[in-house]
PDB file of C-alpha atoms and ligand atoms in Angstrom:
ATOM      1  CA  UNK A 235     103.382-171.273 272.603  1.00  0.00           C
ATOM      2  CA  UNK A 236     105.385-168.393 270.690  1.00  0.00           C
ATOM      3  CA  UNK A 237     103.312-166.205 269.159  1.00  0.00           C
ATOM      4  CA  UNK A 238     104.763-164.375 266.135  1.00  0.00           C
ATOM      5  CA  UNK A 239     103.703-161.004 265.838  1.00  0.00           C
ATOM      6  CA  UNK A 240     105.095-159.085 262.312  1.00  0.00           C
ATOM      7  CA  UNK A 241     105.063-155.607 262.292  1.00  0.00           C
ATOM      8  CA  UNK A 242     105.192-153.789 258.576  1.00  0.00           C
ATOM      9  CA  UNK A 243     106.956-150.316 258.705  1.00  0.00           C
ATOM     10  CA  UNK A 244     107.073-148.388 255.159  1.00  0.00           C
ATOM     11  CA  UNK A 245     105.771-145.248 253.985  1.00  0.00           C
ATOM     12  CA  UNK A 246     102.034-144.637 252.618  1.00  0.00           C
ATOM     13  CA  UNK A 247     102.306-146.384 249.239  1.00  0.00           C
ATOM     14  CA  UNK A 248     105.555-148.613 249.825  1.00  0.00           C
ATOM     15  CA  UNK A 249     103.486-151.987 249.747  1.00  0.00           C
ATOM     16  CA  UNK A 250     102.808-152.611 253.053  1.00  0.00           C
ATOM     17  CA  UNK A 251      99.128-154.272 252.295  1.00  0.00           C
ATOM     18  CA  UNK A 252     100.854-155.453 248.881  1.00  0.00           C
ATOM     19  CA  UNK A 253     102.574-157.526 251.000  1.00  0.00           C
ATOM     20  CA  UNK A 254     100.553-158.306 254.133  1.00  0.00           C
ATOM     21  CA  UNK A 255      98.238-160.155 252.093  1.00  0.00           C
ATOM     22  CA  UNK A 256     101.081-162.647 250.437  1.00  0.00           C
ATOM     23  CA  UNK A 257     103.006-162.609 253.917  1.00  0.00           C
ATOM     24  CA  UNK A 258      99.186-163.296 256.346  1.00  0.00           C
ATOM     25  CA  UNK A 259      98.593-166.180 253.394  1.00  0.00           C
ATOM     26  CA  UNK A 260     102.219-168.169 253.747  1.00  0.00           C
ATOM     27  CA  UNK A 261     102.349-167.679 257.891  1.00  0.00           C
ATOM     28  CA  UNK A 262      98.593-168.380 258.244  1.00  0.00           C
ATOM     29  CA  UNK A 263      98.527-165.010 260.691  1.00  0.00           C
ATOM     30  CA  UNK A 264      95.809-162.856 260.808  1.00  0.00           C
ATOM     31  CA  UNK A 265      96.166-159.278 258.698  1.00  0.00           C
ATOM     32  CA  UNK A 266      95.400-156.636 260.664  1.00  0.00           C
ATOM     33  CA  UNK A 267      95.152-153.126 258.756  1.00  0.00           C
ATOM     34  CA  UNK A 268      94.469-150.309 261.009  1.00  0.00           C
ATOM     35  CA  UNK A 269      94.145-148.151 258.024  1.00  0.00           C
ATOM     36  CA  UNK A 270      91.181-150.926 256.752  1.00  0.00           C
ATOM     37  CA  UNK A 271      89.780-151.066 260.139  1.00  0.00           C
ATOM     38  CA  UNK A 272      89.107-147.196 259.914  1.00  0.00           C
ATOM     39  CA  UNK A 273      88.065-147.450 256.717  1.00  0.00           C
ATOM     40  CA  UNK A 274      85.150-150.443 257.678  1.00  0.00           C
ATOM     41  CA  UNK A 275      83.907-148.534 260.673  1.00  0.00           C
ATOM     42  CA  UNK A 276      83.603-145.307 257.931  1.00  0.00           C
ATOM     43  CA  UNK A 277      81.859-147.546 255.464  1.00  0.00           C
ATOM     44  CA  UNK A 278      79.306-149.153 258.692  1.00  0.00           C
ATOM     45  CA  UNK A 279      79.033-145.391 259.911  1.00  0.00           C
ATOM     46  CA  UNK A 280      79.882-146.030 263.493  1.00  0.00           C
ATOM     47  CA  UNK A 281      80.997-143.165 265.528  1.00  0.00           C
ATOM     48  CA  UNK A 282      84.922-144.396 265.262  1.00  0.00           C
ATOM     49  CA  UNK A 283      84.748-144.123 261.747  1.00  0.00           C
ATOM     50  CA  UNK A 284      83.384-141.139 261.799  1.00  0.00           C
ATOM     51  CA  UNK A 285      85.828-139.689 264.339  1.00  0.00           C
ATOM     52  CA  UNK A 286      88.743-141.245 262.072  1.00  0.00           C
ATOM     53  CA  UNK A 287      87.667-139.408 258.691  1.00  0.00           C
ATOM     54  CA  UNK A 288      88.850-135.854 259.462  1.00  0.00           C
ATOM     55  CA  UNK A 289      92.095-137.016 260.245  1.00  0.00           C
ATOM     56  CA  UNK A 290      92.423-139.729 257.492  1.00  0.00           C
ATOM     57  CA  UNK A 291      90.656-137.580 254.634  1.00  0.00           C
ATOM     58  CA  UNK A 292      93.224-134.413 255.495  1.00  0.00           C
ATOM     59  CA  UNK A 293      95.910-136.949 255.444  1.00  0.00           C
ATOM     60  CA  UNK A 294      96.853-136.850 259.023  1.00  0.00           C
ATOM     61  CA  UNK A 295      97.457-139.805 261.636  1.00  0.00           C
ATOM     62  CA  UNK A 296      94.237-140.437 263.750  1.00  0.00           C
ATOM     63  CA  UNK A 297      94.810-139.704 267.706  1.00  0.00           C
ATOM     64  CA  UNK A 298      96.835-142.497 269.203  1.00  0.00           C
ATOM     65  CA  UNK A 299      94.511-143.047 272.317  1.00  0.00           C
ATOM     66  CA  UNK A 300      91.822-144.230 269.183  1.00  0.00           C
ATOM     67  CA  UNK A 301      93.709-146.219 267.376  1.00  0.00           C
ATOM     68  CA  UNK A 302      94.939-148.661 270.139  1.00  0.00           C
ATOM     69  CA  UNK A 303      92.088-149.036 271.855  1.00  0.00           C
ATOM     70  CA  UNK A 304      91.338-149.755 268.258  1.00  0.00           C
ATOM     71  CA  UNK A 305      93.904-152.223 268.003  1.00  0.00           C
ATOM     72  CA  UNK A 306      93.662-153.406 270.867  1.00  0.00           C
ATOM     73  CA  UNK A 307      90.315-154.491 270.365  1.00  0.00           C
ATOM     74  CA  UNK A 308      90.849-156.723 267.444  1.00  0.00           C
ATOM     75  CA  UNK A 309      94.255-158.068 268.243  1.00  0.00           C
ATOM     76  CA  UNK A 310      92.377-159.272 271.487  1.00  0.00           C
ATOM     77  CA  UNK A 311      90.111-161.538 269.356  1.00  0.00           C
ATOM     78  CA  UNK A 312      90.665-165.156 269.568  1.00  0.00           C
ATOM     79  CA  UNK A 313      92.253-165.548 265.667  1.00  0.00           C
ATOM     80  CA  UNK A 314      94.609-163.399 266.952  1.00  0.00           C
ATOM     81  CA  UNK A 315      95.921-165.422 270.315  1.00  0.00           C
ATOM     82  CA  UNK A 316      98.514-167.566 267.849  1.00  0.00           C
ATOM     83  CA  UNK A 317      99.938-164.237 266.111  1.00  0.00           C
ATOM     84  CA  UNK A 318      98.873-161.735 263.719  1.00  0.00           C
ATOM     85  CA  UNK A 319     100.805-159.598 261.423  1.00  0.00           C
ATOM     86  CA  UNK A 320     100.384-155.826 261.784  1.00  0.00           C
ATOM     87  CA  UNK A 321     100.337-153.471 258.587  1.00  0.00           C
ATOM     88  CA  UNK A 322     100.209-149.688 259.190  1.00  0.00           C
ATOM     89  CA  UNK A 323     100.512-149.647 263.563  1.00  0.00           C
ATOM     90  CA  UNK A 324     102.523-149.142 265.257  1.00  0.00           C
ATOM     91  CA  UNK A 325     102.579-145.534 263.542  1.00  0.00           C
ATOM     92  CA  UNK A 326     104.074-143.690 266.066  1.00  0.00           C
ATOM     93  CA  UNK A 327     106.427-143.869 269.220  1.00  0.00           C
ATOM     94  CA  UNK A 328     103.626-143.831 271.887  1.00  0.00           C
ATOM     95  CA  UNK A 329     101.851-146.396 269.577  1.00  0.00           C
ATOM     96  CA  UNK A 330     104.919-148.745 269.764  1.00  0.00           C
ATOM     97  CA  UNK A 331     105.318-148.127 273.500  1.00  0.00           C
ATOM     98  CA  UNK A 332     101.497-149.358 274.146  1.00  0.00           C
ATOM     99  CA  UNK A 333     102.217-152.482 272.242  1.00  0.00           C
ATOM    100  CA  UNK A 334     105.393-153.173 273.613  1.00  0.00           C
ATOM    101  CA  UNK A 335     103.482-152.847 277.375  1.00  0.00           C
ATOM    102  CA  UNK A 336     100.945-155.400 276.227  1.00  0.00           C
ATOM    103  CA  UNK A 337     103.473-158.219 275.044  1.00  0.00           C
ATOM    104  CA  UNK A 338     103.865-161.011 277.860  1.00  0.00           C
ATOM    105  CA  UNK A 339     107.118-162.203 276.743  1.00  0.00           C
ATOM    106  CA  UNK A 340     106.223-165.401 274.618  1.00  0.00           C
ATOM    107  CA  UNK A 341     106.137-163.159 271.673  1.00  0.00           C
ATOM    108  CA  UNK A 342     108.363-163.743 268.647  1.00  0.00           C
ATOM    109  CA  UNK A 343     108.688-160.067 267.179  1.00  0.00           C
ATOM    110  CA  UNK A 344     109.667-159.662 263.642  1.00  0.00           C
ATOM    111  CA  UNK A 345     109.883-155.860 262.557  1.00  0.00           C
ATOM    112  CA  UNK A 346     110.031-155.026 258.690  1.00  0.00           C
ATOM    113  CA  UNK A 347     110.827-151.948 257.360  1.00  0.00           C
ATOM    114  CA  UNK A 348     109.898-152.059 253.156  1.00  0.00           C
ATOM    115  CA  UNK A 349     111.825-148.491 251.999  1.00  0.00           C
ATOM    116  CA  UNK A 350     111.167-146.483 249.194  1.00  0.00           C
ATOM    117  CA  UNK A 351     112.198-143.246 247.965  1.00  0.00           C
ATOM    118  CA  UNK A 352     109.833-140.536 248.002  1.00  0.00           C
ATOM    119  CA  UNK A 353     109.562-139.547 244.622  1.00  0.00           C
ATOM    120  CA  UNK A 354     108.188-142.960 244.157  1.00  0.00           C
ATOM    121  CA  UNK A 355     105.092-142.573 246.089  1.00  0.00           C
ATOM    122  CA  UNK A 356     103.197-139.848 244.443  1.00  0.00           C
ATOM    123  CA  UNK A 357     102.275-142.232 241.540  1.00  0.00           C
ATOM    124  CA  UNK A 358     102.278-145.527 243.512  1.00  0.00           C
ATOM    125  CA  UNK A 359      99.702-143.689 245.591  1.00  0.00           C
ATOM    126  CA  UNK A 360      97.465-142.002 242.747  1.00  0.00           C
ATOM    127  CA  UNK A 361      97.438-144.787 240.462  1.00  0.00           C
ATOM    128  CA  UNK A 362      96.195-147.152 243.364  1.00  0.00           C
ATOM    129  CA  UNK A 363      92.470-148.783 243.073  1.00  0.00           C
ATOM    130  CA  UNK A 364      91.256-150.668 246.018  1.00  0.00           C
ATOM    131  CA  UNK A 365      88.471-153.460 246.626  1.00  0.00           C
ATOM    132  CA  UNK A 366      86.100-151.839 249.104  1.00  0.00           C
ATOM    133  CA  UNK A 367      85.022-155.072 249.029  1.00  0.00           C
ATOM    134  CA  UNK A 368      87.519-157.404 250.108  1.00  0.00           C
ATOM    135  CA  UNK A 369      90.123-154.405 250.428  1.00  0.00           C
ATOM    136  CA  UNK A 370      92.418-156.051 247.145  1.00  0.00           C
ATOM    137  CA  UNK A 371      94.984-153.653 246.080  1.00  0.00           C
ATOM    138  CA  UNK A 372      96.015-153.169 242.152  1.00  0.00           C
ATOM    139  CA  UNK A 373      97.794-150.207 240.506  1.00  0.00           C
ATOM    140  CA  UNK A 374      96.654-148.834 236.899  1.00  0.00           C
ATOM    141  CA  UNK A 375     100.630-149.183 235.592  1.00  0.00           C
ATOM    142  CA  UNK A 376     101.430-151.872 238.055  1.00  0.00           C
ATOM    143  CA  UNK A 377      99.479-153.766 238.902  1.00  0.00           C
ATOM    144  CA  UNK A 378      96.229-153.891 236.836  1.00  0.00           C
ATOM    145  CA  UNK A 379      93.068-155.688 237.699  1.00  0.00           C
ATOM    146  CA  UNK A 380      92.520-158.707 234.785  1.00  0.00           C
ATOM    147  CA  UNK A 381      88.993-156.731 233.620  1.00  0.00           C
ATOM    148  CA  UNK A 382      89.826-152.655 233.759  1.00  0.00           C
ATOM    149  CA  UNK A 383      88.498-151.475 237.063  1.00  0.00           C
ATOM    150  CA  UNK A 384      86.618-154.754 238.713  1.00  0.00           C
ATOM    151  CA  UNK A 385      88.385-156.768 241.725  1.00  0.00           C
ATOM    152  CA  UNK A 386      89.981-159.728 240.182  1.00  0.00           C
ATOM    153  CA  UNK A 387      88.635-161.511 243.597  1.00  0.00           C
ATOM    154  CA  UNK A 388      85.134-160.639 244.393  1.00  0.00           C
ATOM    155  CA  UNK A 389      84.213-158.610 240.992  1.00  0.00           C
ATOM    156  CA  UNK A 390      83.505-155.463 242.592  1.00  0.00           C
ATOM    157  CA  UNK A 391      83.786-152.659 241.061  1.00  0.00           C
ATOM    158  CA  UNK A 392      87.035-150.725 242.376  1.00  0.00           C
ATOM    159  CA  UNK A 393      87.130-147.265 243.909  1.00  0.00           C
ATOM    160  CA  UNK A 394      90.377-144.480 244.745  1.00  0.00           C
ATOM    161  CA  UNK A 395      90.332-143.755 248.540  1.00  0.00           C
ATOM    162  CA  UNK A 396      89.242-140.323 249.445  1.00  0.00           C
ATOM    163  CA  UNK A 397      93.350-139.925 250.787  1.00  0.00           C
ATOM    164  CA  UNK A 398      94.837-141.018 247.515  1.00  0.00           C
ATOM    165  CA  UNK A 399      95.224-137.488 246.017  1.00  0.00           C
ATOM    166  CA  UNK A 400      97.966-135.328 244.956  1.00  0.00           C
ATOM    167  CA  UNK A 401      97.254-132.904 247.426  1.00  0.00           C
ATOM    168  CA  UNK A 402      97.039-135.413 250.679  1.00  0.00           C
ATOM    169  CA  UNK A 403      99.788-137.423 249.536  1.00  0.00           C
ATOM    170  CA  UNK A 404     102.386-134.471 250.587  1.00  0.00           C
ATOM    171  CA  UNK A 405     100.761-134.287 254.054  1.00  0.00           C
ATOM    172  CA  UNK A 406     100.932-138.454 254.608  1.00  0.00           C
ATOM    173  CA  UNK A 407     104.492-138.115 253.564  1.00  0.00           C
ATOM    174  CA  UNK A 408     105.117-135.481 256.156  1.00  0.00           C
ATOM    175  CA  UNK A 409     103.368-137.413 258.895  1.00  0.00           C
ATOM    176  CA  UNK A 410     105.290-140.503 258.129  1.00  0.00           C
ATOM    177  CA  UNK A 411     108.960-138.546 258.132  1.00  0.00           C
ATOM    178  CA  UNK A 412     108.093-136.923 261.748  1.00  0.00           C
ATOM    179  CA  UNK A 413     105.993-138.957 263.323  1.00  0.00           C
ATOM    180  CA  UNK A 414     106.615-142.681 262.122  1.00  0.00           C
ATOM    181  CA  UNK A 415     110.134-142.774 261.044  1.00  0.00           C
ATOM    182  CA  UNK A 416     111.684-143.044 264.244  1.00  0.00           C
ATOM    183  CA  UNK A 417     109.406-146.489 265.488  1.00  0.00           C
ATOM    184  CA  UNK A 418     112.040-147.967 262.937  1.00  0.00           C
ATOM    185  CA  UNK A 419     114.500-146.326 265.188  1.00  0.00           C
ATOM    186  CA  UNK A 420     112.443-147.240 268.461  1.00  0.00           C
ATOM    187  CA  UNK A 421     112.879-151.189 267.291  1.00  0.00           C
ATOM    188  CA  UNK A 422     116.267-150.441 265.687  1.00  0.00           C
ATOM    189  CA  UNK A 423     117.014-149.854 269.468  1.00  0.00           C
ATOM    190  CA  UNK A 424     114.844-152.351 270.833  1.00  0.00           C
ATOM    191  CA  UNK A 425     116.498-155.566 269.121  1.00  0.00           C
ATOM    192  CA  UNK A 426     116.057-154.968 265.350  1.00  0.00           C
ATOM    193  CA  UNK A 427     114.578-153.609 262.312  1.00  0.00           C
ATOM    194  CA  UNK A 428     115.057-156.015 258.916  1.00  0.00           C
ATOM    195  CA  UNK A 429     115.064-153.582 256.094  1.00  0.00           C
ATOM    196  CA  UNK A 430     114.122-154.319 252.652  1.00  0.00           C
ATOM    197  CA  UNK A 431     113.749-152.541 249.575  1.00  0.00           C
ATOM    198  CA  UNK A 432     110.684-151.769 248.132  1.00  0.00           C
ATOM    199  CA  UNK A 433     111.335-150.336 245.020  1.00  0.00           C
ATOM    200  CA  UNK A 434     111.721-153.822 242.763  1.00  0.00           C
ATOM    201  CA  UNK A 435     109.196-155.975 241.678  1.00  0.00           C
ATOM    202  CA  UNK A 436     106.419-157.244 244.766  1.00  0.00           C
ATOM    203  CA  UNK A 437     107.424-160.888 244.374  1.00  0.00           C
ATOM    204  CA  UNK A 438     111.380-159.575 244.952  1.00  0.00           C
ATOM    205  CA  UNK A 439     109.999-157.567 248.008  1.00  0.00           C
ATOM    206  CA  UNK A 440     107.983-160.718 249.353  1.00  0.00           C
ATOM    207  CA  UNK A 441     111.012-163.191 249.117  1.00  0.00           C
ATOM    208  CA  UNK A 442     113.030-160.253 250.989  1.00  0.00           C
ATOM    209  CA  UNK A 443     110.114-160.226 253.342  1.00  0.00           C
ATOM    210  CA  UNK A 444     110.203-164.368 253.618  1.00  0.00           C
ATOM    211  CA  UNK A 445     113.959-163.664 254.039  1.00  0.00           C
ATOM    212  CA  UNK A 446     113.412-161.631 257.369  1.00  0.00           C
ATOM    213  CA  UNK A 447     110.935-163.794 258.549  1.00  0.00           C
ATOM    214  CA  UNK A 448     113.440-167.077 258.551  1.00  0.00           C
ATOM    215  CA  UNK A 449     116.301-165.346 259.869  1.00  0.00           C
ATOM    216  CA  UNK A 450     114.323-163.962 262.584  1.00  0.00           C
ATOM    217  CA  UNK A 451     113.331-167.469 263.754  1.00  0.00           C
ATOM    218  CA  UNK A 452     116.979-168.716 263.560  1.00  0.00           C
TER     219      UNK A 452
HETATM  220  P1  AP5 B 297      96.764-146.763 255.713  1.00  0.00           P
HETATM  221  O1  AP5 B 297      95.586-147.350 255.075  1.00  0.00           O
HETATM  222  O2  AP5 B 297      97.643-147.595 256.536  1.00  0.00           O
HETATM  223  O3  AP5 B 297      97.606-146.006 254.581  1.00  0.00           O
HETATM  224  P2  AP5 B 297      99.191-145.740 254.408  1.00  0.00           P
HETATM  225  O4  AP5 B 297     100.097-146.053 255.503  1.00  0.00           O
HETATM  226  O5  AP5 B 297      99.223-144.346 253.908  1.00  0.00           O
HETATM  227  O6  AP5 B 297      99.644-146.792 253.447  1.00  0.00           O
HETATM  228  P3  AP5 B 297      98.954-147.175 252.138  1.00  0.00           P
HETATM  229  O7  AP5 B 297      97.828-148.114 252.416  1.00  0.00           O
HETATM  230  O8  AP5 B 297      98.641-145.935 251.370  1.00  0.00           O
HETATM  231  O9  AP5 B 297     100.147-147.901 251.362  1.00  0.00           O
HETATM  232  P4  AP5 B 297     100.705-149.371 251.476  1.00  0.00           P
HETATM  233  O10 AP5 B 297     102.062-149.310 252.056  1.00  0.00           O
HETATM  234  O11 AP5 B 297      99.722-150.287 252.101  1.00  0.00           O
HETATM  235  O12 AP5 B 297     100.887-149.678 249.939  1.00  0.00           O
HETATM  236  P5  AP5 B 297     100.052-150.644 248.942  1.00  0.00           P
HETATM  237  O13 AP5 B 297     100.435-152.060 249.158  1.00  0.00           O
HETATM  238  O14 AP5 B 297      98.604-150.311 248.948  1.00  0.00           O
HETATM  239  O15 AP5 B 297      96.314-145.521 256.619  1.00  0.00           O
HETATM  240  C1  AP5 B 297      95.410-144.571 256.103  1.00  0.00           C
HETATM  241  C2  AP5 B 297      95.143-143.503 257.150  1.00  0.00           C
HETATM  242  O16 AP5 B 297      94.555-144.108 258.312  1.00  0.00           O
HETATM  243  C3  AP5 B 297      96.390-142.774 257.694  1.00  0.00           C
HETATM  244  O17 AP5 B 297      96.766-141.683 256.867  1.00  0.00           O
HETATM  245  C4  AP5 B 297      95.872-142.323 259.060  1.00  0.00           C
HETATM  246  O18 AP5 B 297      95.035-141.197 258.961  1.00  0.00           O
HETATM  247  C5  AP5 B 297      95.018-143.494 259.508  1.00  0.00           C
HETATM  248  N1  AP5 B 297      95.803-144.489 260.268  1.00  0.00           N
HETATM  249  C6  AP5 B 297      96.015-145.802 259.947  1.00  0.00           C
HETATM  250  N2  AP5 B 297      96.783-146.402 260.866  1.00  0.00           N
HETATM  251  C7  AP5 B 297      97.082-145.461 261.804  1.00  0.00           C
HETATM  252  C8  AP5 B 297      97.855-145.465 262.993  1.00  0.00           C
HETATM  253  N3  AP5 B 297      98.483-146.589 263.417  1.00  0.00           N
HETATM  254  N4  AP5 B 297      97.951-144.319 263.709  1.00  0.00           N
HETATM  255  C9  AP5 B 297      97.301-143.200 263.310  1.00  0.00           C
HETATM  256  N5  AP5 B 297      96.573-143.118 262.193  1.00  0.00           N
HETATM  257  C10 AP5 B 297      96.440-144.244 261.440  1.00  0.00           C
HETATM  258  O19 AP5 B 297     100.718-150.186 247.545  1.00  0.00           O
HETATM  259  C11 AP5 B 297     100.486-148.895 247.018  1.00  0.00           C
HETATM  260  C12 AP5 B 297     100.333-148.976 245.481  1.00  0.00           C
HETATM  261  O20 AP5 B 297     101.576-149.357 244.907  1.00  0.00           O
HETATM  262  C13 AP5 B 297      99.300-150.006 245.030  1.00  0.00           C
HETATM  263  O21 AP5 B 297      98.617-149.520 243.912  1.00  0.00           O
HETATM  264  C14 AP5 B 297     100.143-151.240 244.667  1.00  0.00           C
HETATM  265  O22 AP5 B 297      99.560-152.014 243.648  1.00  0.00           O
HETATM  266  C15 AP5 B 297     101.456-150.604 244.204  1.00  0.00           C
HETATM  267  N6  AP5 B 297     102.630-151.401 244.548  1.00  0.00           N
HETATM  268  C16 AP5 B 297     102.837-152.141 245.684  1.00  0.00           C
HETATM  269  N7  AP5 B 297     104.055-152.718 245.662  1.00  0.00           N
HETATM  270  C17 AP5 B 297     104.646-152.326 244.495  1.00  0.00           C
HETATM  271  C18 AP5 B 297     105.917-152.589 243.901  1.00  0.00           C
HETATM  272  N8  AP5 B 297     106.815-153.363 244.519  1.00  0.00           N
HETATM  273  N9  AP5 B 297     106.181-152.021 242.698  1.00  0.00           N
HETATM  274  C19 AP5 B 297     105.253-151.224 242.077  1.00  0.00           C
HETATM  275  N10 AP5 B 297     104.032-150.942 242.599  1.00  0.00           N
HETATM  276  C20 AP5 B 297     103.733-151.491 243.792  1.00  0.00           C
HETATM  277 MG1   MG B 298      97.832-150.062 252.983  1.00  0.00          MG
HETATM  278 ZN1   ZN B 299      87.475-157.579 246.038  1.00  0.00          ZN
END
């Protein structure tokens, strides 16, 4: 059986859970979030989350030996064994090498690269409110919850993540240019990247994202 296994690339606040969610819905794969795996084990207190937070809350990438055993971990759960769609890992080189190791061959990779300027970010970013809940996204400007500041899915109330600052935005942008822009160029290398553009409205990014998905199965 081919397992498909979608990998989002994009900057911090280019829509990469935006679209997971849509995208995990239509293929039926699992979502897996590394960024909302951290942020689970932080709000159960386990040791991982607690590890995570220094890194995360400063705005820097948590230690790659942590976040693929991580991984690892939950892609190795049975919903996982007919695909799963990856948003926020592989984050760095080493972190695309591990998963690349782990594939047996009857893997149908899709890679996904949503792109958006930087100047973009900053208010994508501090506008955000997220479910800590059922981890629903929604933006004040663009995306705005029906009732002002409740999760249109579970009715909690929303919160800002401790990283979605002014001043921590800079250093996730700086990560993402060093450290994660060249896994595009890893898979670039490796077969293919599809990019799309990000900055138009999310159901224009998710038929561009539908788009990749076909053409990669052609
Ligand atoms: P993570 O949670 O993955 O954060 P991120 O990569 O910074 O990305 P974001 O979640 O901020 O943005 P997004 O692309 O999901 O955008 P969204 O759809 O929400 O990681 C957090 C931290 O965990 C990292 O900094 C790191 O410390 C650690 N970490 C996680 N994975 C790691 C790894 N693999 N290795 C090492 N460390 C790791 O959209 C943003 C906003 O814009 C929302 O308000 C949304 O409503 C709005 N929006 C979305 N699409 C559009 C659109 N088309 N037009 C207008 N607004 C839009
Ligand atoms: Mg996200
Ligand atoms: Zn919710």
């Amino acid at each position: 059986m081919v397992r498909t296994v979608l990998i989002l690339l994009g900057a911090p606040g280019a829509g990469k859970g935006t679209q997971a969610t849509r995208l995990a819905e239509s293929l039926r794969l699992p979502h897996v979030s590394t960024g909302d795996l951290f942020r689970t084990n932080l709000s159960q207190g386990t040791e991982l989350g607690q590890k995570a937070r220094t890194f995360m809350d400063a705005g820097n990438l948590v230690s790659d030996s942590l976040v693929i055993d991580m991984l690892f971990d939950r892609v190795g759960q049975p919903d996982c064994a007919g695909g799963y769609l990856l948003d926020g890992f592989p984050r760095t080189v080493a972190q695309a090498e591990a998963l690349q190791q782990r594939f047996d061959g009857g893997e149908d990779r899709v890679v996904i690269d949503i792109q958006v300027p930087d100047e973009l970010i900053v208010e994508r970013i501090i506008g955000r409110q997220s479910c800590p809940k059922c981890s629903a996204i929604f933006h004040t400007r663009f995306n705005p919850p029906t009732s002002e500041g409740i999760c249109d899915h579970c009715q909690t109330a929303l919160t800002q993540r401790a990283d979605d600052t002014a001043e921590v935005v800079g250093t996730r942008l700086a990560a993402y240019h060093e450290q994660t822009a060249p896994v595009a160029e890893y898979y670039r290398q490796q077969g293919g990247v599809c990019a799309v553009n990000g900055n138009q409205h999310p159901d224009k990014v998710f038929e561009a994202c539908q788009v990749c998905v076909t053409e990669a199965a052609a």
